């Protein structure tokens, strides 16, 4: 069965991203056409990428980067959950992407953006350029969650689910279709 990793791309203290990622993960777990796994970059302390050879030419000499590569290689597709910081995505997410190359190739990737009034849309647009260079297949559908800091109740529940739930369903449907089209799951 196809396996999709949902990657939280922020390690910032007090981040709202955990609520966003947990909400999306709850939506993804209802699917029966693929399995999911949650990866929090806070649990993957990668060194700043500075390898003498690009990952396209071979594995990193760093054991943490090799472990990250082994984990990422287990998935058939990805959902990147990213905040927007200063009109861009976090450096920790760029670093995690940059440590690998072959592991990402040919696999679909969806996006869940969150932030202030723009909902992370600029961060997602920047990520699209990077994932194309990594040989990934970016999905058209995306989740954009504006004013995420006020979107959840104290228990972590989304206050207004209508729009975000529709967007999440569209992303999950599209990743299921993309893995089938790309031959990553049985048709």
Short mmCIF file of C-alpha atoms in Angstrom, two decimals:
data_model
loop_
_atom_site.label_atom_id
_atom_site.label_comp_id
_atom_site.label_asym_id
_atom_site.label_seq_id
_atom_site.Cartn_x
_atom_site.Cartn_y
_atom_site.Cartn_z
CA UNK A 1 0.00 0.00 0.00
CA UNK A 2 1.15 3.53 -0.72
CA UNK A 3 2.76 5.37 2.18
CA UNK A 4 2.57 9.17 2.62
CA UNK A 5 4.68 11.13 5.08
CA UNK A 6 3.33 14.36 6.54
CA UNK A 7 6.31 16.54 7.45
CA UNK A 8 6.01 19.47 9.85
CA UNK A 9 8.51 22.05 8.60
CA UNK A 10 8.90 24.23 11.69
CA UNK A 11 10.79 23.68 14.91
CA UNK A 12 9.98 27.05 16.40
CA UNK A 13 9.09 27.10 20.11
CA UNK A 14 5.39 27.72 20.66
CA UNK A 15 4.58 27.00 17.00
CA UNK A 16 0.97 26.64 15.92
CA UNK A 17 2.21 24.16 13.35
CA UNK A 18 1.70 21.21 15.68
CA UNK A 19 -2.04 21.95 15.77
CA UNK A 20 -2.15 22.40 12.00
CA UNK A 21 -0.21 19.18 11.35
CA UNK A 22 -2.27 17.16 13.86
CA UNK A 23 -5.52 18.39 12.30
CA UNK A 24 -4.27 17.44 8.82
CA UNK A 25 -2.96 14.09 10.08
CA UNK A 26 -6.38 13.33 11.58
CA UNK A 27 -7.93 14.00 8.15
CA UNK A 28 -5.33 11.80 6.44
CA UNK A 29 -5.84 8.90 8.85
CA UNK A 30 -9.43 8.52 7.64
CA UNK A 31 -8.14 7.35 4.27
CA UNK A 32 -8.09 3.69 3.37
CA UNK A 33 -6.20 4.03 0.08
CA UNK A 34 -2.83 4.84 1.68
CA UNK A 35 -1.05 4.83 5.02
CA UNK A 36 0.35 7.93 6.69
CA UNK A 37 3.16 8.82 9.02
CA UNK A 38 3.84 12.09 10.83
CA UNK A 39 7.40 13.43 10.84
CA UNK A 40 8.26 16.46 12.94
CA UNK A 41 11.54 18.14 11.99
CA UNK A 42 11.99 18.89 15.70
CA UNK A 43 12.65 15.14 16.06
CA UNK A 44 15.23 15.19 13.25
CA UNK A 45 18.03 17.57 14.31
CA UNK A 46 19.97 17.75 11.08
CA UNK A 47 23.21 19.71 10.92
CA UNK A 48 23.31 22.70 8.62
CA UNK A 49 23.89 21.32 5.13
CA UNK A 50 27.53 21.81 4.18
CA UNK A 51 28.59 18.52 2.57
CA UNK A 52 31.42 18.86 0.07
CA UNK A 53 29.45 16.88 -2.53
CA UNK A 54 25.79 17.51 -3.46
CA UNK A 55 23.40 14.72 -2.41
CA UNK A 56 22.64 14.05 -6.09
CA UNK A 57 26.12 12.49 -6.32
CA UNK A 58 25.90 10.24 -3.27
CA UNK A 59 24.83 9.88 0.32
CA UNK A 60 25.92 12.32 2.97
CA UNK A 61 28.85 11.46 5.22
CA UNK A 62 26.74 12.66 8.16
CA UNK A 63 24.95 9.87 10.10
CA UNK A 64 21.93 12.08 10.94
CA UNK A 65 21.47 12.94 7.26
CA UNK A 66 21.78 9.27 6.26
CA UNK A 67 19.13 8.32 8.86
CA UNK A 68 16.89 11.10 7.50
CA UNK A 69 17.41 9.74 3.99
CA UNK A 70 16.48 6.22 5.07
CA UNK A 71 13.26 7.50 6.64
CA UNK A 72 12.31 9.67 3.65
CA UNK A 73 13.00 6.85 1.20
CA UNK A 74 10.23 4.81 2.89
CA UNK A 75 7.49 7.08 1.52
CA UNK A 76 5.75 7.19 -1.84
CA UNK A 77 4.58 10.80 -1.39
CA UNK A 78 4.76 13.72 0.98
CA UNK A 79 2.73 16.55 2.45
CA UNK A 80 4.84 19.49 3.63
CA UNK A 81 3.21 21.48 6.44
CA UNK A 82 4.85 24.89 6.45
CA UNK A 83 4.40 28.23 8.13
CA UNK A 84 5.20 31.47 6.42
CA UNK A 85 7.99 33.38 8.16
CA UNK A 86 8.88 36.76 6.63
CA UNK A 87 7.22 35.85 3.30
CA UNK A 88 9.07 32.55 3.05
CA UNK A 89 9.32 29.08 4.52
CA UNK A 90 11.59 28.13 7.46
CA UNK A 91 15.28 27.46 7.03
CA UNK A 92 14.92 24.15 8.89
CA UNK A 93 12.62 22.89 6.12
CA UNK A 94 15.00 24.02 3.36
CA UNK A 95 17.84 22.29 5.20
CA UNK A 96 15.86 19.04 5.48
CA UNK A 97 15.06 19.16 1.77
CA UNK A 98 18.65 19.99 0.78
CA UNK A 99 20.18 17.03 2.63
CA UNK A 100 18.63 14.59 0.14
CA UNK A 101 18.05 14.21 -3.56
CA UNK A 102 17.37 10.71 -4.88
CA UNK A 103 15.00 9.93 -2.02
CA UNK A 104 12.65 12.73 -3.18
CA UNK A 105 12.82 12.01 -6.94
CA UNK A 106 9.65 11.15 -8.82
CA UNK A 107 7.36 11.37 -5.82
CA UNK A 108 4.33 13.64 -5.43
CA UNK A 109 4.29 16.37 -2.81
CA UNK A 110 1.38 18.36 -1.45
CA UNK A 111 1.38 21.45 0.74
CA UNK A 112 -0.36 22.73 3.84
CA UNK A 113 0.51 26.39 4.36
CA UNK A 114 -0.38 28.38 7.43
CA UNK A 115 0.36 31.78 8.85
CA UNK A 116 -1.11 35.23 9.16
CA UNK A 117 -3.52 36.81 6.69
CA UNK A 118 -1.81 35.16 3.69
CA UNK A 119 -2.06 31.69 5.19
CA UNK A 120 1.40 30.62 4.06
CA UNK A 121 0.70 31.01 0.35
CA UNK A 122 4.03 32.73 -0.38
CA UNK A 123 5.94 30.01 1.48
CA UNK A 124 4.16 27.33 -0.54
CA UNK A 125 4.90 29.11 -3.82
CA UNK A 126 8.60 29.25 -2.95
CA UNK A 127 8.59 25.57 -1.98
CA UNK A 128 7.13 24.64 -5.36
CA UNK A 129 10.30 25.90 -7.06
CA UNK A 130 12.55 23.88 -4.75
CA UNK A 131 10.65 20.60 -4.99
CA UNK A 132 10.69 20.75 -8.79
CA UNK A 133 14.49 21.02 -8.67
CA UNK A 134 14.53 17.96 -6.38
CA UNK A 135 12.63 15.98 -9.02
CA UNK A 136 9.41 15.88 -7.02
CA UNK A 137 5.94 16.24 -8.53
CA UNK A 138 4.14 19.17 -6.85
CA UNK A 139 0.36 18.84 -6.53
CA UNK A 140 -1.94 21.61 -7.69
CA UNK A 141 -4.29 21.42 -4.69
CA UNK A 142 -3.12 22.89 -1.39
CA UNK A 143 -4.36 23.89 2.04
CA UNK A 144 -3.96 27.55 2.96
CA UNK A 145 -4.86 28.31 6.57
CA UNK A 146 -4.97 32.06 7.22
CA UNK A 147 -4.63 33.45 10.73
CA UNK A 148 -3.73 30.00 12.03
CA UNK A 149 -2.89 31.42 15.46
CA UNK A 150 -6.64 32.11 15.96
CA UNK A 151 -8.02 29.12 14.01
CA UNK A 152 -7.90 26.53 16.80
CA UNK A 153 -9.61 26.15 20.16
CA UNK A 154 -7.69 25.39 23.37
CA UNK A 155 -7.97 21.64 22.77
CA UNK A 156 -6.42 21.99 19.30
CA UNK A 157 -9.68 21.67 17.36
CA UNK A 158 -10.15 23.73 14.23
CA UNK A 159 -12.88 26.33 14.86
CA UNK A 160 -14.15 26.64 11.27
CA UNK A 161 -13.54 23.37 9.44
CA UNK A 162 -15.58 23.92 6.26
CA UNK A 163 -12.96 25.49 3.98
CA UNK A 164 -9.89 23.77 5.41
CA UNK A 165 -11.56 20.35 5.45
CA UNK A 166 -12.52 20.73 1.76
CA UNK A 167 -8.97 21.79 0.90
CA UNK A 168 -7.49 18.89 2.89
CA UNK A 169 -9.77 16.40 1.13
CA UNK A 170 -8.70 17.82 -2.25
CA UNK A 171 -5.00 17.45 -1.37
CA UNK A 172 -5.48 13.90 -0.10
CA UNK A 173 -7.52 12.90 -3.15
CA UNK A 174 -4.88 14.36 -5.43
CA UNK A 175 -1.96 12.61 -3.74
CA UNK A 176 -3.84 9.31 -4.03
CA UNK A 177 -4.40 9.91 -7.77
CA UNK A 178 -0.80 11.05 -8.29
CA UNK A 179 0.73 7.98 -6.66
CA UNK A 180 -1.46 5.81 -8.90
CA UNK A 181 -0.53 7.74 -12.07
CA UNK A 182 3.15 7.59 -11.18
CA UNK A 183 2.95 3.84 -10.56
CA UNK A 184 3.67 4.16 -6.86
CA UNK A 185 0.58 2.17 -5.87
CA UNK A 186 -1.50 -0.51 -7.55
CA UNK A 187 -4.19 0.97 -9.83
#
